[in-house]
Amino acid sequence: MLDDLVSLALRQFQQDCVKLCEHHYPTVHNRGMRDTHMGKALARRLMRVLEAHDRPAQFHLLDDTRPHSQTVYKLQLDDSAIYILAHRLLSGNNACRDALVRDVAWLLNNGITDPSEPGRVIIVSDHWIDRTNASKAVPSWWLGHQPIHADAYRAQGIRLVSATTSLSDSISPLGLTEGRYRIFHPLFRIKDSLPLHKYLLMTATFSLGLEEHTTV
């Protein structure tokens, strides 16, 4: 049930992103959403979905004094917790990818108070594809394979590149396995109303702790 609600919130979050992009133009169109905007918007959307299904949650911003740290929000339910790590990819290069992995490691090692408590970790990020091969490889790196609709990217002049590693490869040793990796395209081109594939909104969801089986 919790996985179903998370999936519902992520689908609705796409519309929230459209509004965020409108309100913060041209910043979003230059570099992507700020981590705080992205993480807080997803946390609020998820809280509304949970409350609508009689699963109220308390909202917390995890305290972290690390320099240049990313935003982590915690939603505490009666019987579980959801952690949201927001990290925009300003670039597709290895330095930016490694920084995301380091923040995931910090969350798992320092941010989660009770590792045995049932819950979820949601990683959310965005990226504007540029002309570099590193940037064109971001979808493959995030998903672990090329998007099934790669022809839609090509139709918009984007020739994707296959990544030599994947996000899953990097974070599996940290203990996050069997994640669900997704890429959304919440923005639309004005001239034909087609999804703008140059803009990526990426999420990855993982289970924590021990719990009864739930539907995905």
mmCIF file of C-alpha atoms in Angstrom:
data_model
loop_
_atom_site.group_PDB
_atom_site.id
_atom_site.type_symbol
_atom_site.label_atom_id
_atom_site.label_comp_id
_atom_site.label_asym_id
_atom_site.label_seq_id
_atom_site.Cartn_x
_atom_site.Cartn_y
_atom_site.Cartn_z
ATOM 1 C CA MET A 1 0.000 0.000 0.000
ATOM 2 C CA LEU A 2 2.778 2.433 0.873
ATOM 3 C CA ASP A 3 4.499 1.800 -2.465
ATOM 4 C CA ASP A 4 1.239 2.525 -4.267
ATOM 5 C CA LEU A 5 0.901 5.855 -2.468
ATOM 6 C CA VAL A 6 4.508 6.783 -3.242
ATOM 7 C CA SER A 7 3.934 6.015 -6.925
ATOM 8 C CA LEU A 8 0.765 8.099 -6.910
ATOM 9 C CA ALA A 9 2.596 11.017 -5.295
ATOM 10 C CA LEU A 10 5.402 10.844 -7.859
ATOM 11 C CA ARG A 11 2.917 10.977 -10.735
ATOM 12 C CA GLN A 12 1.177 13.981 -9.205
ATOM 13 C CA PHE A 13 4.537 15.588 -8.445
ATOM 14 C CA GLN A 14 5.067 16.097 -12.169
ATOM 15 C CA GLN A 15 2.328 18.721 -12.168
ATOM 16 C CA ASP A 16 3.919 20.390 -9.154
ATOM 17 C CA CYS A 17 7.169 20.595 -11.124
ATOM 18 C CA VAL A 18 5.414 22.421 -13.960
ATOM 19 C CA LYS A 19 4.230 25.066 -11.507
ATOM 20 C CA LEU A 20 7.658 25.290 -9.878
ATOM 21 C CA CYS A 21 9.278 25.825 -13.256
ATOM 22 C CA GLU A 22 6.782 28.569 -14.108
ATOM 23 C CA HIS A 23 7.345 30.389 -10.822
ATOM 24 C CA HIS A 24 11.135 30.124 -10.917
ATOM 25 C CA TYR A 25 11.768 30.778 -14.611
ATOM 26 C CA PRO A 26 14.451 31.250 -15.943
ATOM 27 C CA THR A 27 16.427 29.647 -13.101
ATOM 28 C CA VAL A 28 14.994 26.187 -13.697
ATOM 29 C CA HIS A 29 15.514 26.494 -17.431
ATOM 30 C CA ASN A 30 19.159 27.356 -16.904
ATOM 31 C CA ARG A 31 20.288 24.886 -14.266
ATOM 32 C CA GLY A 32 17.365 22.905 -12.851
ATOM 33 C CA MET A 33 15.383 23.220 -9.644
ATOM 34 C CA ARG A 34 17.010 24.112 -6.362
ATOM 35 C CA ASP A 35 17.388 21.125 -4.073
ATOM 36 C CA THR A 36 15.269 22.771 -1.385
ATOM 37 C CA HIS A 37 12.439 23.523 -3.824
ATOM 38 C CA MET A 38 12.492 20.026 -5.262
ATOM 39 C CA GLY A 39 12.696 18.153 -1.973
ATOM 40 C CA LYS A 40 10.135 20.252 -0.134
ATOM 41 C CA ALA A 41 7.663 20.108 -3.029
ATOM 42 C CA LEU A 42 7.877 16.313 -3.194
ATOM 43 C CA ALA A 43 7.564 16.008 0.589
ATOM 44 C CA ARG A 44 4.451 18.198 0.625
ATOM 45 C CA ARG A 45 2.889 16.305 -2.270
ATOM 46 C CA LEU A 46 3.556 12.998 -0.552
ATOM 47 C CA MET A 47 2.093 14.280 2.705
ATOM 48 C CA ARG A 48 -1.109 15.309 0.918
ATOM 49 C CA VAL A 49 -1.416 11.884 -0.693
ATOM 50 C CA LEU A 50 -0.790 10.118 2.626
ATOM 51 C CA GLU A 51 -3.323 12.260 4.469
ATOM 52 C CA ALA A 52 -5.928 11.645 1.756
ATOM 53 C CA HIS A 53 -5.531 7.909 2.427
ATOM 54 C CA ASP A 54 -5.624 8.183 6.218
ATOM 55 C CA ARG A 55 -1.852 7.864 6.632
ATOM 56 C CA PRO A 56 -0.875 11.208 8.200
ATOM 57 C CA ALA A 57 2.814 11.983 8.585
ATOM 58 C CA GLN A 58 4.971 14.453 10.483
ATOM 59 C CA PHE A 59 7.377 16.555 8.445
ATOM 60 C CA HIS A 60 11.042 17.006 9.423
ATOM 61 C CA LEU A 61 14.087 18.567 7.781
ATOM 62 C CA LEU A 62 17.102 16.537 8.856
ATOM 63 C CA ASP A 63 19.738 18.657 10.571
ATOM 64 C CA ASP A 64 23.044 18.506 8.767
ATOM 65 C CA THR A 65 25.976 20.854 9.213
ATOM 66 C CA ARG A 66 28.088 19.413 6.391
ATOM 67 C CA PRO A 67 29.309 22.051 3.915
ATOM 68 C CA HIS A 68 27.459 21.972 0.599
ATOM 69 C CA SER A 69 25.135 19.280 1.894
ATOM 70 C CA GLN A 70 21.982 18.330 0.048
ATOM 71 C CA THR A 71 18.497 18.588 1.460
ATOM 72 C CA VAL A 72 16.996 15.556 3.214
ATOM 73 C CA TYR A 73 13.395 15.510 4.425
ATOM 74 C CA LYS A 74 11.828 12.891 6.661
ATOM 75 C CA LEU A 75 8.147 11.992 6.813
ATOM 76 C CA GLN A 76 7.385 10.056 9.988
ATOM 77 C CA LEU A 77 4.309 7.831 9.859
ATOM 78 C CA ASP A 78 2.916 5.803 12.749
ATOM 79 C CA ASP A 79 4.582 2.602 11.581
ATOM 80 C CA SER A 80 7.243 3.679 9.087
ATOM 81 C CA ALA A 81 9.373 6.556 7.799
ATOM 82 C CA ILE A 82 10.052 8.016 4.370
ATOM 83 C CA TYR A 83 13.315 9.830 3.612
ATOM 84 C CA ILE A 84 13.519 12.181 0.628
ATOM 85 C CA LEU A 85 16.966 13.099 -0.667
ATOM 86 C CA ALA A 86 16.904 15.916 -3.235
ATOM 87 C CA HIS A 87 20.020 16.381 -5.338
ATOM 88 C CA ARG A 88 20.021 18.137 -8.705
ATOM 89 C CA LEU A 89 22.641 17.161 -11.246
ATOM 90 C CA LEU A 90 24.135 20.418 -12.467
ATOM 91 C CA SER A 91 26.343 18.340 -14.734
ATOM 92 C CA GLY A 92 26.419 14.764 -15.929
ATOM 93 C CA ASN A 93 30.107 14.365 -15.097
ATOM 94 C CA ASN A 94 31.540 11.881 -12.615
ATOM 95 C CA ALA A 95 32.089 14.528 -9.939
ATOM 96 C CA CYS A 96 28.369 15.347 -9.772
ATOM 97 C CA ARG A 97 27.386 11.688 -9.880
ATOM 98 C CA ASP A 98 29.856 10.842 -7.100
ATOM 99 C CA ALA A 99 28.507 13.719 -4.984
ATOM 100 C CA LEU A 100 25.021 12.211 -5.196
ATOM 101 C CA VAL A 101 26.339 8.825 -4.096
ATOM 102 C CA ARG A 102 28.174 10.431 -1.147
ATOM 103 C CA ASP A 103 24.946 12.061 0.016
ATOM 104 C CA VAL A 104 23.148 8.729 -0.188
ATOM 105 C CA ALA A 105 25.927 7.207 1.921
ATOM 106 C CA TRP A 106 25.590 9.995 4.503
ATOM 107 C CA LEU A 107 21.837 9.449 4.722
ATOM 108 C CA LEU A 108 22.217 5.718 5.279
ATOM 109 C CA ASN A 109 25.048 6.069 7.799
ATOM 110 C CA ASN A 110 23.966 9.172 9.714
ATOM 111 C CA GLY A 111 20.482 10.332 8.783
ATOM 112 C CA ILE A 112 18.408 7.216 9.454
ATOM 113 C CA THR A 113 17.877 6.874 13.187
ATOM 114 C CA ASP A 114 16.442 3.335 13.162
ATOM 115 C CA PRO A 115 17.596 1.177 10.204
ATOM 116 C CA SER A 116 15.244 -1.629 11.283
ATOM 117 C CA GLU A 117 12.170 0.615 11.022
ATOM 118 C CA PRO A 118 10.107 -0.085 7.897
ATOM 119 C CA GLY A 119 10.235 2.749 5.421
ATOM 120 C CA ARG A 120 11.354 4.111 2.094
ATOM 121 C CA VAL A 121 14.185 6.169 0.661
ATOM 122 C CA ILE A 122 13.290 8.381 -2.287
ATOM 123 C CA ILE A 123 16.056 10.023 -4.299
ATOM 124 C CA VAL A 124 14.880 12.851 -6.539
ATOM 125 C CA SER A 125 17.008 14.757 -9.017
ATOM 126 C CA ASP A 126 16.730 16.762 -12.195
ATOM 127 C CA HIS A 127 19.028 17.521 -15.095
ATOM 128 C CA TRP A 128 19.084 19.467 -18.346
ATOM 129 C CA ILE A 129 20.772 17.445 -21.085
ATOM 130 C CA ASP A 130 23.521 19.461 -22.776
ATOM 131 C CA ARG A 131 25.863 18.676 -25.667
ATOM 132 C CA THR A 132 28.415 16.694 -23.654
ATOM 133 C CA ASN A 133 28.534 12.906 -23.799
ATOM 134 C CA ALA A 134 28.486 12.771 -19.995
ATOM 135 C CA SER A 135 25.163 14.602 -19.959
ATOM 136 C CA LYS A 136 23.710 12.466 -22.753
ATOM 137 C CA ALA A 137 24.627 9.380 -20.704
ATOM 138 C CA VAL A 138 22.645 10.475 -17.613
ATOM 139 C CA PRO A 139 19.418 8.615 -18.560
ATOM 140 C CA SER A 140 21.378 5.382 -19.096
ATOM 141 C CA TRP A 141 23.313 5.917 -15.858
ATOM 142 C CA TRP A 142 20.146 6.552 -13.856
ATOM 143 C CA LEU A 143 18.070 3.699 -15.254
ATOM 144 C CA GLY A 144 20.852 1.184 -15.824
ATOM 145 C CA HIS A 145 19.812 0.988 -19.476
ATOM 146 C CA GLN A 146 18.705 3.265 -22.274
ATOM 147 C CA PRO A 147 15.142 4.612 -22.011
ATOM 148 C CA ILE A 148 12.668 2.525 -23.985
ATOM 149 C CA HIS A 149 11.548 5.669 -25.811
ATOM 150 C CA ALA A 150 15.036 6.647 -27.001
ATOM 151 C CA ASP A 151 13.531 7.417 -30.423
ATOM 152 C CA ALA A 152 11.597 10.295 -28.833
ATOM 153 C CA TYR A 153 14.900 11.798 -27.667
ATOM 154 C CA ARG A 154 16.369 11.452 -31.166
ATOM 155 C CA ALA A 155 13.315 13.135 -32.656
ATOM 156 C CA GLN A 156 14.182 16.182 -30.527
ATOM 157 C CA GLY A 157 17.834 16.135 -31.596
ATOM 158 C CA ILE A 158 19.200 14.293 -28.533
ATOM 159 C CA ARG A 159 21.456 11.329 -29.321
ATOM 160 C CA LEU A 160 21.782 9.480 -26.040
ATOM 161 C CA VAL A 161 25.029 7.818 -24.983
ATOM 162 C CA SER A 162 25.275 4.582 -22.988
ATOM 163 C CA ALA A 163 26.875 4.952 -19.563
ATOM 164 C CA THR A 164 29.664 2.604 -18.506
ATOM 165 C CA THR A 165 28.345 2.503 -14.920
ATOM 166 C CA SER A 166 24.976 2.979 -13.265
ATOM 167 C CA LEU A 167 23.537 4.584 -10.169
ATOM 168 C CA SER A 168 22.469 1.128 -9.036
ATOM 169 C CA ASP A 169 26.054 -0.136 -9.317
ATOM 170 C CA SER A 170 27.254 2.731 -7.124
ATOM 171 C CA ILE A 171 24.708 2.541 -4.319
ATOM 172 C CA SER A 172 24.091 -1.206 -4.109
ATOM 173 C CA PRO A 173 27.240 -1.651 -1.952
ATOM 174 C CA LEU A 174 25.729 0.883 0.448
ATOM 175 C CA GLY A 175 22.780 -1.424 1.068
ATOM 176 C CA LEU A 176 20.168 0.062 -1.274
ATOM 177 C CA THR A 177 19.124 -2.657 -3.688
ATOM 178 C CA GLU A 178 16.093 -3.578 -5.773
ATOM 179 C CA GLY A 179 15.209 0.055 -6.328
ATOM 180 C CA ARG A 180 12.673 1.403 -8.763
ATOM 181 C CA TYR A 181 14.330 3.938 -11.051
ATOM 182 C CA ARG A 182 12.156 6.303 -13.092
ATOM 183 C CA ILE A 183 12.567 9.280 -15.407
ATOM 184 C CA PHE A 184 9.764 11.784 -16.003
ATOM 185 C CA HIS A 185 9.514 14.657 -18.466
ATOM 186 C CA PRO A 186 7.079 17.103 -16.827
ATOM 187 C CA LEU A 187 7.754 20.053 -19.165
ATOM 188 C CA PHE A 188 6.179 20.392 -22.598
ATOM 189 C CA ARG A 189 7.258 22.186 -25.750
ATOM 190 C CA ILE A 190 5.130 25.192 -26.634
ATOM 191 C CA LYS A 191 5.093 24.564 -30.380
ATOM 192 C CA ASP A 192 3.626 21.053 -30.316
ATOM 193 C CA SER A 193 2.826 20.244 -26.641
ATOM 194 C CA LEU A 194 5.141 17.210 -26.710
ATOM 195 C CA PRO A 195 7.175 16.291 -23.600
ATOM 196 C CA LEU A 196 10.481 18.137 -23.497
ATOM 197 C CA HIS A 197 12.977 15.259 -23.324
ATOM 198 C CA LYS A 198 15.889 17.592 -22.710
ATOM 199 C CA TYR A 199 14.633 18.078 -19.150
ATOM 200 C CA LEU A 200 14.866 15.048 -16.864
ATOM 201 C CA LEU A 201 13.083 14.608 -13.538
ATOM 202 C CA MET A 202 14.519 11.438 -12.032
ATOM 203 C CA THR A 203 13.448 9.385 -9.020
ATOM 204 C CA ALA A 204 14.662 6.218 -7.337
ATOM 205 C CA THR A 205 12.723 4.472 -4.565
ATOM 206 C CA PHE A 206 13.969 1.842 -2.129
ATOM 207 C CA SER A 207 12.562 -0.144 0.789
ATOM 208 C CA LEU A 208 14.049 0.021 4.286
ATOM 209 C CA GLY A 209 13.745 -2.333 7.228
ATOM 210 C CA LEU A 210 11.465 -5.326 7.584
ATOM 211 C CA GLU A 211 7.756 -5.255 6.835
ATOM 212 C CA GLU A 212 4.919 -7.252 5.435
ATOM 213 C CA HIS A 213 4.756 -7.646 1.673
ATOM 214 C CA THR A 214 3.219 -4.692 -0.160
ATOM 215 C CA THR A 215 2.224 -4.140 -3.751
ATOM 216 C CA VAL A 216 4.478 -2.103 -6.011
#
